[in-house]
Amino acid sequence: MPNAFAEPSTRRLLLMRHAKSDWSVGGLSDHERSLNARGRGDAPRMAQWLGEQTWIPDAVLSSTATRTRETISLMNNTWQFPVANVTYHESLYLASAESILNSIAACSLDASSLLVLGHNPGMSYLVSMLARERLEIPTAAIAIFDCVLSDWSQLTETTEVQLIQLIRPKAL
């Protein structure tokens, strides 16, 4: 439950699109698609980069899709101290930007750094909305924002945030 008397503090929001998925296996639903070889390589590289920046999140909100679960699992396996607080939400599967914001606001996590792992087009729309410029989020890309909030329930599309970094796997 958010604390109404909490002092605002700088919080870090990491918005990530899942790593590259495998389209070669027939008969699977979109929700069941796993990562391909490139995705299995990109997820740990992005995790390593976050570790080098000392930006490993305190908590993770993730879609329930197989490819998002695999992405965070590979990332957690890369970090010396894996994120223990990983929560999966069906509402993040193919969610709109507004639905992603609602999931963040409803999470009631006391985390100073939160990674949200989801899908396009919602993730690109949300990153663009918060950055106030059109940005594309390819697979495994991460947008890092700083914002001053008492808790995550205060995050809205009009919240003042600062885009710290947008990193794509191809840039590493």
Coordinates of C-alpha atoms in Angstrom, one line a residue:
M1 CA 0.0 0.0 0.0
P2 CA 1.5 3.4 -1.0
N3 CA 2.4 5.7 1.9
A4 CA 0.6 9.1 1.5
F5 CA 3.2 10.7 3.7
A6 CA 6.2 9.4 1.9
E7 CA 8.7 12.0 0.8
P8 CA 9.2 12.2 -3.0
S9 CA 12.5 10.7 -4.1
T10 CA 14.2 10.0 -7.4
R11 CA 13.0 6.7 -8.8
R12 CA 14.4 5.0 -11.9
L13 CA 12.0 3.4 -14.4
L14 CA 13.4 1.0 -16.9
L15 CA 11.1 0.1 -19.8
M16 CA 12.2 -2.9 -21.9
R17 CA 10.8 -4.8 -24.8
H18 CA 11.4 -8.5 -24.7
A19 CA 14.4 -10.0 -26.6
K20 CA 14.0 -11.3 -30.1
S21 CA 11.4 -14.1 -30.4
D22 CA 11.5 -17.3 -32.5
W23 CA 8.9 -17.5 -35.3
S24 CA 10.2 -20.8 -36.7
V25 CA 8.1 -23.1 -34.6
G26 CA 4.7 -23.6 -36.0
G27 CA 1.6 -24.4 -33.9
L28 CA 2.4 -22.1 -31.0
S29 CA 0.2 -19.2 -29.9
D30 CA 1.8 -15.8 -29.9
H31 CA 1.9 -16.0 -26.0
E32 CA 3.9 -19.2 -26.2
R33 CA 6.6 -18.1 -28.5
S34 CA 10.1 -18.4 -27.0
L35 CA 13.3 -16.5 -27.8
N36 CA 15.5 -17.2 -30.8
A37 CA 19.3 -17.5 -30.7
R38 CA 19.8 -13.7 -31.1
G39 CA 17.3 -13.1 -28.3
R40 CA 19.1 -15.6 -26.0
G41 CA 22.3 -13.6 -26.7
D42 CA 20.9 -10.1 -26.4
A43 CA 19.1 -10.5 -23.0
P44 CA 22.3 -11.3 -21.1
R45 CA 24.3 -8.6 -22.9
M46 CA 21.7 -6.0 -21.9
A47 CA 21.8 -7.3 -18.4
Q48 CA 25.6 -7.1 -18.3
W49 CA 25.4 -3.5 -19.6
L50 CA 22.8 -2.6 -16.9
G51 CA 25.2 -4.1 -14.3
E52 CA 28.1 -2.1 -15.6
Q53 CA 26.0 1.1 -15.2
T54 CA 24.9 -0.1 -11.7
W55 CA 21.3 0.1 -12.9
I56 CA 20.1 -3.3 -11.9
P57 CA 16.5 -2.9 -10.9
D58 CA 15.1 -3.6 -7.4
A59 CA 11.9 -5.1 -8.8
V60 CA 10.5 -6.4 -12.2
L61 CA 7.0 -6.3 -13.6
S62 CA 6.8 -8.6 -16.6
S63 CA 4.2 -9.8 -19.1
T64 CA 3.3 -13.5 -18.7
A65 CA 4.4 -14.4 -22.3
T66 CA 7.1 -17.0 -22.6
R67 CA 9.5 -14.6 -24.4
T68 CA 9.3 -12.1 -21.6
R69 CA 9.8 -14.8 -18.9
E70 CA 12.8 -16.1 -20.8
T71 CA 14.2 -12.6 -21.2
I72 CA 14.1 -11.8 -17.4
S73 CA 15.4 -15.3 -16.6
L74 CA 18.4 -14.8 -18.8
M75 CA 19.0 -11.4 -17.4
N76 CA 18.7 -12.6 -13.8
N77 CA 21.2 -15.4 -14.5
T78 CA 23.7 -12.7 -15.6
W79 CA 23.6 -10.6 -12.5
Q80 CA 25.6 -11.6 -9.4
F81 CA 22.6 -10.7 -7.2
P82 CA 19.4 -11.6 -9.2
V83 CA 16.3 -9.6 -8.8
A84 CA 14.1 -11.6 -6.3
N85 CA 11.0 -9.4 -6.7
V86 CA 9.8 -10.5 -10.2
T87 CA 6.0 -10.2 -10.7
Y88 CA 4.2 -11.5 -13.8
H89 CA 1.0 -9.7 -15.0
E90 CA -1.3 -10.9 -17.7
S91 CA -2.3 -7.3 -18.2
L92 CA 1.1 -6.5 -19.6
Y93 CA 0.8 -9.0 -22.5
L94 CA 0.4 -6.9 -25.6
A95 CA -0.7 -4.0 -23.4
S96 CA -1.3 -0.4 -24.6
A97 CA 0.8 2.4 -23.1
E98 CA -2.1 3.4 -20.8
S99 CA -2.4 -0.2 -19.6
I100 CA 1.3 -0.4 -18.9
L101 CA 1.1 2.8 -16.9
N102 CA -1.9 1.5 -15.0
S103 CA 0.0 -1.7 -14.1
I104 CA 2.9 0.3 -12.8
A105 CA 0.6 2.6 -10.7
A106 CA -1.2 -0.4 -9.3
C107 CA 1.9 -2.4 -8.4
S108 CA 2.4 -1.0 -4.9
L109 CA 6.1 -1.9 -4.9
D110 CA 8.4 0.0 -2.7
A111 CA 11.2 -0.1 -5.3
S112 CA 13.5 2.8 -6.1
S113 CA 14.2 1.1 -9.4
L114 CA 11.6 -0.8 -11.5
L115 CA 12.0 -2.7 -14.7
V116 CA 8.9 -3.2 -16.8
L117 CA 9.2 -5.9 -19.4
G118 CA 6.6 -6.0 -22.2
H119 CA 5.8 -5.8 -25.9
N120 CA 5.3 -3.5 -28.8
P121 CA 3.6 -1.4 -29.9
G122 CA 2.6 -0.4 -26.3
M123 CA 6.2 -0.2 -25.1
S124 CA 7.3 2.1 -27.9
Y125 CA 4.2 4.3 -27.4
L126 CA 4.8 4.6 -23.6
V127 CA 8.5 5.4 -24.1
S128 CA 7.6 8.0 -26.7
M129 CA 4.8 9.4 -24.4
L130 CA 7.2 9.8 -21.5
A131 CA 10.1 11.1 -23.5
R132 CA 7.8 13.5 -25.4
E133 CA 9.4 12.5 -28.7
R134 CA 8.8 9.6 -31.1
L135 CA 11.1 6.7 -30.3
E136 CA 11.2 3.1 -31.5
I137 CA 12.0 0.3 -29.2
P138 CA 13.4 -2.7 -31.0
T139 CA 13.6 -6.0 -29.3
A140 CA 15.7 -6.1 -26.1
A141 CA 16.1 -2.3 -26.1
I142 CA 15.8 -0.5 -22.7
A143 CA 14.7 3.1 -22.0
I144 CA 15.8 4.4 -18.7
F145 CA 13.9 7.3 -17.0
D146 CA 14.4 9.2 -13.8
C147 CA 11.4 10.7 -12.0
V148 CA 10.7 12.2 -8.6
L149 CA 7.8 10.3 -7.0
S150 CA 6.7 9.4 -3.5
D151 CA 5.5 6.0 -5.0
W152 CA 4.8 4.4 -8.3
S153 CA 1.1 5.2 -8.1
Q154 CA 1.9 8.8 -8.9
L155 CA 3.3 7.9 -12.4
T156 CA 1.1 9.2 -15.1
E157 CA 1.5 10.3 -18.7
T158 CA 2.0 13.9 -17.6
T159 CA 4.6 13.1 -14.9
E160 CA 7.9 15.0 -15.4
V161 CA 10.5 12.4 -16.2
Q162 CA 14.0 12.6 -17.6
L163 CA 15.1 10.1 -20.3
I164 CA 18.6 9.1 -19.1
Q165 CA 19.4 6.5 -21.8
L166 CA 17.9 4.5 -24.6
I167 CA 20.1 1.6 -25.3
R168 CA 19.7 -1.0 -28.1
P169 CA 21.5 -4.3 -28.3
K170 CA 23.2 -3.3 -31.6
A171 CA 24.8 -0.4 -29.7
L172 CA 26.7 -2.7 -27.4

